[in-house]
PDB file of C-alpha atoms in Angstrom:
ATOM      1  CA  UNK A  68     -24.357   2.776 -17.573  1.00 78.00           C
ATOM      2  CA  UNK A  69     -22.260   5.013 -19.889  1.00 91.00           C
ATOM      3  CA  UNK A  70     -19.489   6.913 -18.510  1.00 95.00           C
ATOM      4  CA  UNK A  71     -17.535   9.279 -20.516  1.00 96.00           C
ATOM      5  CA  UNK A  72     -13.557  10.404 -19.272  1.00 97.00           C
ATOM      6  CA  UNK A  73     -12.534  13.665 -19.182  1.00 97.00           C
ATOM      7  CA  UNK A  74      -9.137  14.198 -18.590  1.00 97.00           C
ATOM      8  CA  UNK A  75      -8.641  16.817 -15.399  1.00 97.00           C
ATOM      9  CA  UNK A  76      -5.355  19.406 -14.699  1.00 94.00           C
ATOM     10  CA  UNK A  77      -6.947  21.080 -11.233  1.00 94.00           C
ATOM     11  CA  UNK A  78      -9.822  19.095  -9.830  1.00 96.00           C
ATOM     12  CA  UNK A  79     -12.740  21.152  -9.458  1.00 96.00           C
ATOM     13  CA  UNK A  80     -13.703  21.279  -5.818  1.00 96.00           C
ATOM     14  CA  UNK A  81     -16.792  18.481  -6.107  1.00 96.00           C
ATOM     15  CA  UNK A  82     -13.812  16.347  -7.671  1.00 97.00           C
ATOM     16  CA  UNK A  83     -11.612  16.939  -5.042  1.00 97.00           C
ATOM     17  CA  UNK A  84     -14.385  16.474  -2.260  1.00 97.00           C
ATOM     18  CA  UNK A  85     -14.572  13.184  -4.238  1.00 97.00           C
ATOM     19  CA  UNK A  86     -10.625  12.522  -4.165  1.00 97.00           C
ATOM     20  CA  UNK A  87     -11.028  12.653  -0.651  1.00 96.00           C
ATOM     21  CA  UNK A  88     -13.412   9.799  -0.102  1.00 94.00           C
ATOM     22  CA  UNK A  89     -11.097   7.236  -1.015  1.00 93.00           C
ATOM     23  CA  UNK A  90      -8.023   9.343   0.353  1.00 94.00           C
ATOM     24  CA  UNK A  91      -8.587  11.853   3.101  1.00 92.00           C
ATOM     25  CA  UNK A  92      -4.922  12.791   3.750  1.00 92.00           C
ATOM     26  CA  UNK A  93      -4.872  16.494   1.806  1.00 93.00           C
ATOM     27  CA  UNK A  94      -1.255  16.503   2.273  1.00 93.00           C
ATOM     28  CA  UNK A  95      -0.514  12.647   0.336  1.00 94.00           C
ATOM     29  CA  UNK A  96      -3.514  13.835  -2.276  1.00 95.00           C
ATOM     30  CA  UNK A  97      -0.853  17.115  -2.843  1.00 95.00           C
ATOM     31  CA  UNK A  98       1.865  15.566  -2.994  1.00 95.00           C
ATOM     32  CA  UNK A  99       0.631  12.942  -5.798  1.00 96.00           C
ATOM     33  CA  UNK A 100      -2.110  14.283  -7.839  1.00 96.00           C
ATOM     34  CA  UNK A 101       0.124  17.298 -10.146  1.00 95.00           C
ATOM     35  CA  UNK A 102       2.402  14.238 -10.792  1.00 95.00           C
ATOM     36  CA  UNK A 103      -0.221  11.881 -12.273  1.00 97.00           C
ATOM     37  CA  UNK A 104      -2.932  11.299 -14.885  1.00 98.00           C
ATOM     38  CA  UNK A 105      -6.463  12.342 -13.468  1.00 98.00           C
ATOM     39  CA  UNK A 106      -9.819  11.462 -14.863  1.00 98.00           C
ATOM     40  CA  UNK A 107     -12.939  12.158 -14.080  1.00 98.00           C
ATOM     41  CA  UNK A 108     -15.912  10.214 -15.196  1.00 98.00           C
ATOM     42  CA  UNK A 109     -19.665  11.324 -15.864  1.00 97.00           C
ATOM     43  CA  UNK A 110     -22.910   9.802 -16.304  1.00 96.00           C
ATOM     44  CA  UNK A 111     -25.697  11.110 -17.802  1.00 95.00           C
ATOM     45  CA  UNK A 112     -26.672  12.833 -14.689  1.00 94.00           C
ATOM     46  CA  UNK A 113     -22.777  14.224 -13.722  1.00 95.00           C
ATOM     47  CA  UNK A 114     -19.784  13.014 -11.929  1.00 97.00           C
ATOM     48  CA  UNK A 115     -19.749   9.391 -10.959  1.00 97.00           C
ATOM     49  CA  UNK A 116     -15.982   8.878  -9.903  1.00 97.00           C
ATOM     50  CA  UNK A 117     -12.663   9.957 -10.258  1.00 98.00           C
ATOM     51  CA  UNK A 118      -9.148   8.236 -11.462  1.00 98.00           C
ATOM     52  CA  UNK A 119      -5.644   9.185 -10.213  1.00 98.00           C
ATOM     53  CA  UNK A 120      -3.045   7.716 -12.583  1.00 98.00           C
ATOM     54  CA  UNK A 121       1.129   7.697 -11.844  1.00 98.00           C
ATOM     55  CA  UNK A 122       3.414   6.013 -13.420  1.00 97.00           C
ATOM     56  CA  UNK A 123       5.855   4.518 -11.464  1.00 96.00           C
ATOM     57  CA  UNK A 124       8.189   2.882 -14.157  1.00 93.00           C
ATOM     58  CA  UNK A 125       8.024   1.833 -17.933  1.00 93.00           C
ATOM     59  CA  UNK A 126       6.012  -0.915 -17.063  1.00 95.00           C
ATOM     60  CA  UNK A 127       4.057  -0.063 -13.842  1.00 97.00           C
ATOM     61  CA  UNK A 128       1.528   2.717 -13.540  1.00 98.00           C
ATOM     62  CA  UNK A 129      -0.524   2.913 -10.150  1.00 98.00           C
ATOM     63  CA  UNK A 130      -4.043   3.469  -9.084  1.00 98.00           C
ATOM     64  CA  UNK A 131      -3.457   6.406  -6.687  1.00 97.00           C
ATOM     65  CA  UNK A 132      -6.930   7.013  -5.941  1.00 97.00           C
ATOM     66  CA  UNK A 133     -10.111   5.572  -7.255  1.00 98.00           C
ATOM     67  CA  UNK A 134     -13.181   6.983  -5.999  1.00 97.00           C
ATOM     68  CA  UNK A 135     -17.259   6.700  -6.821  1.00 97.00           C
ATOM     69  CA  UNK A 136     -19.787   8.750  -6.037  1.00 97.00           C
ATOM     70  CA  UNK A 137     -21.420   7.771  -2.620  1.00 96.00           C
ATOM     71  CA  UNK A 138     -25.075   7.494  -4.600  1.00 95.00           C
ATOM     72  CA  UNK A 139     -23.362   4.971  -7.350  1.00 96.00           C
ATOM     73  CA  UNK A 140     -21.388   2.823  -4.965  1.00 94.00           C
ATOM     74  CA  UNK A 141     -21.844  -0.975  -5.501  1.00 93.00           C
ATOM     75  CA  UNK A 142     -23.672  -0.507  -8.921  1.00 94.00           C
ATOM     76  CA  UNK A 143     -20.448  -1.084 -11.296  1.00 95.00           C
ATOM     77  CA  UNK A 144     -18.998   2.381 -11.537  1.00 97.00           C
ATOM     78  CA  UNK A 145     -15.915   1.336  -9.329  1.00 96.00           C
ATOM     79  CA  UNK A 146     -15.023  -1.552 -11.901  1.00 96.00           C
ATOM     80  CA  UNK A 147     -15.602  -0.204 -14.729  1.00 97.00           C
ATOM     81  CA  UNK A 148     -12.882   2.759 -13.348  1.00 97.00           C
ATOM     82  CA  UNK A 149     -10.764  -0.076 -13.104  1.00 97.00           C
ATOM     83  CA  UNK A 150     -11.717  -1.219 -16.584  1.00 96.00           C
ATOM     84  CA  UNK A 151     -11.010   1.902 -17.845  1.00 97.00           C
ATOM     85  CA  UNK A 152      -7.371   2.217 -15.753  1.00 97.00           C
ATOM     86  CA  UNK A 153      -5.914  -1.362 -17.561  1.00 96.00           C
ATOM     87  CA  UNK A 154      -7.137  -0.178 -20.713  1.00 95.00           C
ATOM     88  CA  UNK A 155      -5.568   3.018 -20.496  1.00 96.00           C
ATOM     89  CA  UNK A 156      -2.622   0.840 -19.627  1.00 96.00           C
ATOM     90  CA  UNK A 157      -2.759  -1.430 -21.917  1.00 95.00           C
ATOM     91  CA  UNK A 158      -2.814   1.527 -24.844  1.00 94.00           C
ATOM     92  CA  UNK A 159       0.508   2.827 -22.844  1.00 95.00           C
ATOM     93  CA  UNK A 160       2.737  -0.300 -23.057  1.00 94.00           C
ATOM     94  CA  UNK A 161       2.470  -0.619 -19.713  1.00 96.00           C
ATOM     95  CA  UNK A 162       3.140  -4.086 -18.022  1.00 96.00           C
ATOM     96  CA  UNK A 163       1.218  -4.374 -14.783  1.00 97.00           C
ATOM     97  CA  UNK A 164      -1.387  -2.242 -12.635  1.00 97.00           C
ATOM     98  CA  UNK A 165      -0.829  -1.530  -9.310  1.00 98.00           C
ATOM     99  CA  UNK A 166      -3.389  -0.625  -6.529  1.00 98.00           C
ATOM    100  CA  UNK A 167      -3.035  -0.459  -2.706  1.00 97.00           C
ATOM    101  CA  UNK A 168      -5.903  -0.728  -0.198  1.00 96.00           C
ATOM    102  CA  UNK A 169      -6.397  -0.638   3.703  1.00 95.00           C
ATOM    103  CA  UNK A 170      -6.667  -4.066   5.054  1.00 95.00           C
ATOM    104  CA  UNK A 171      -9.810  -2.939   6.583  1.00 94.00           C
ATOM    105  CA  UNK A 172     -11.350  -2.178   3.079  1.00 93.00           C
ATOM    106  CA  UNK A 173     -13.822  -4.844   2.808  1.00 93.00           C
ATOM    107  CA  UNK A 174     -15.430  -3.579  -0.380  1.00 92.00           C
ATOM    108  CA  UNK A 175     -12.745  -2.703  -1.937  1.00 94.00           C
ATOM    109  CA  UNK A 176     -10.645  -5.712  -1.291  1.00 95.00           C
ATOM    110  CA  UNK A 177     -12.832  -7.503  -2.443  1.00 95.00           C
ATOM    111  CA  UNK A 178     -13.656  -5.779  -5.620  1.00 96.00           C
ATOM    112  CA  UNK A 179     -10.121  -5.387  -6.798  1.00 97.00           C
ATOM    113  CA  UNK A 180      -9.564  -8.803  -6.220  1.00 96.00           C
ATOM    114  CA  UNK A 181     -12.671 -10.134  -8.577  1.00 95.00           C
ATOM    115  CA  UNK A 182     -11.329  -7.732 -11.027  1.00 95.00           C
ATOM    116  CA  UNK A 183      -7.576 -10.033 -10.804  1.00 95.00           C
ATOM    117  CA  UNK A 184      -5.446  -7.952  -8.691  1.00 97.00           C
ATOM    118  CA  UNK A 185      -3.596 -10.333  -6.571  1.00 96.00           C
ATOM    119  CA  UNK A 186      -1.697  -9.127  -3.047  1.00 97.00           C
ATOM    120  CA  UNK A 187       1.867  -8.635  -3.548  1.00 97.00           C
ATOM    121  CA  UNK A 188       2.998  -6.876  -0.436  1.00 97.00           C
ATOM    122  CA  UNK A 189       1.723  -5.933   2.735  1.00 97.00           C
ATOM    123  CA  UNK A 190       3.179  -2.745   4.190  1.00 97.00           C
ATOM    124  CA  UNK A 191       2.605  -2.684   8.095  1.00 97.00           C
ATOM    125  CA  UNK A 192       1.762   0.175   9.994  1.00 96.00           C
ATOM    126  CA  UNK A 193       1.480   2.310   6.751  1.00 95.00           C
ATOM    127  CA  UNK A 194      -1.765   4.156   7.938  1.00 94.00           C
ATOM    128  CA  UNK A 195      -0.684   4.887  11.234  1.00 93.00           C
ATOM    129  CA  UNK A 196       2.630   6.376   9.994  1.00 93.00           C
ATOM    130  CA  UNK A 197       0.936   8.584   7.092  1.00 91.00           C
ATOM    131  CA  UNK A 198      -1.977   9.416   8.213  1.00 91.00           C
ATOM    132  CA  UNK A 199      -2.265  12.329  11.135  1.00 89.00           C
ATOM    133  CA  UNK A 200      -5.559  11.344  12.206  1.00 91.00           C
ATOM    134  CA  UNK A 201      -6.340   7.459  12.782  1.00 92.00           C
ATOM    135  CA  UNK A 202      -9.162   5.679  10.131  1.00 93.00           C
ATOM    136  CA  UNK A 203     -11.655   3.574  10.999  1.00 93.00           C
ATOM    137  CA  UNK A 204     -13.280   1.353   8.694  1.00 91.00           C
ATOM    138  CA  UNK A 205     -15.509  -1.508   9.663  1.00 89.00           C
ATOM    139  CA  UNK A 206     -15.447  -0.488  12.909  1.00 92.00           C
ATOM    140  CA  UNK A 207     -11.625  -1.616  12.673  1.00 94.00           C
ATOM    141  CA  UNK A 208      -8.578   0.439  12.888  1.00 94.00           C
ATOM    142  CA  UNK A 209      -7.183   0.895   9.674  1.00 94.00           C
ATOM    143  CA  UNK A 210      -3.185  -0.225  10.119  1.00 96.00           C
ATOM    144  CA  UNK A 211      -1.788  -1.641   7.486  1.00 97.00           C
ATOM    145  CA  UNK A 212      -1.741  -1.326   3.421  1.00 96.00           C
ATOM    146  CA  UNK A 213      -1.985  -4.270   1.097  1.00 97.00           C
ATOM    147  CA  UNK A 214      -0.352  -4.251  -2.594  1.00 98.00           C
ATOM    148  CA  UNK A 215      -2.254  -6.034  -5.224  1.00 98.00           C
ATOM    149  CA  UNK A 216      -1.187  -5.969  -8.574  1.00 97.00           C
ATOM    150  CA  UNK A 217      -2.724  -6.659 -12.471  1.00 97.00           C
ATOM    151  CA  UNK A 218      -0.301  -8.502 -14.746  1.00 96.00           C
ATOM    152  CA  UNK A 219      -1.112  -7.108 -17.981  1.00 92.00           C
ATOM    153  CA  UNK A 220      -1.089 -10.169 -20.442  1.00 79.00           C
ATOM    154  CA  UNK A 221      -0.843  -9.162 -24.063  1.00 65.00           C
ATOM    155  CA  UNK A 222      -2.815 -11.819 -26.486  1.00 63.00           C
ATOM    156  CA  UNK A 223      -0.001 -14.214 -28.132  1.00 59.00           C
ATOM    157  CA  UNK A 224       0.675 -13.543 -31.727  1.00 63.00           C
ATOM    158  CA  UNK A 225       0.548 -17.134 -33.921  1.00 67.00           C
ATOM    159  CA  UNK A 226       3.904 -18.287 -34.936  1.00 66.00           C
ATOM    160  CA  UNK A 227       4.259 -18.605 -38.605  1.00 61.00           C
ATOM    161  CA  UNK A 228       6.301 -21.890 -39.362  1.00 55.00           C
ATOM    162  CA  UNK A 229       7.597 -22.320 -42.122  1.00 52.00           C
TER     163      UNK A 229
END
């Protein structure tokens, strides 16, 4: 799998459709994407997932959305997205990665955390206060929002004794 990054102003409308897989709150997706870094990726055959970068300090930048294509799901699009996010960090000076998740997102959870996001917070009742309609995932409620974050370690340079 190749996937190529194009960086994205206005989402077309098959991005946006795509946005809203992973977020389906139109109101949070306005409020964050014109204030963030957006990316779609393609495959040889189109669109394979989108990227929602914002900074949220010097040293933190946060993955707002991260969403694959239905057809490509579990097949290594979502990490190389994320491979692709701590690079893009990385190049940026930036210090850690931050991504939230439902506590009902299995897959997710899961990926994020082979990738070596650990859980730093857990924010009760965040879904149920920000979302209008409720989520189910898993044939769970979706409640509460868990922060995992990606220390970005930068190789050590060699001390020259002398």
């Amino acid at each position: 799998m190749t996937l190529t990054y194009q960086r994205v102003q206005t989402p077309s409308e098959d991005q946006y459709a795509l946005l809203l897989l992973a977020d389906p709150s139109q109101r949070l997706l306005a409020s964050y994407v014109p204030k963030s870094h957006v990316y779609a990726a393609n495959d040889r055959s189109g669109l394979a997932g989108m990227l929602v970068l914002r900074s949220r300090s010097n040293q933190v930048i946060e993955i707002m959305n991260v969403a694959v294509t239905p057809a490509k799901q579990h097949q290594g699009y979502g990490r190389a997205l994320l491979t692709f996010a701590r690079q893009w960090a990385i190049e940026r000076g930036y210090r850690t990665v931050r991504i939230a998740t439902g506590t009902t997102s299995l897959w997710q959870l899961y990926l994020y955390q082979q990738c070596g996001f650990r859980v730093v917070a857990v924010e009760r009742d965040y879904f149920t206060a920000n979302y209008s309609q409720p989520i189910v995932e898993n044939g769970l409620v979706l409640r509460d929002r868990l922060v995992l974050e990606l220390p970005i370690t930068l190789p050590q340079l060699p001390i020259n004794e002398q």
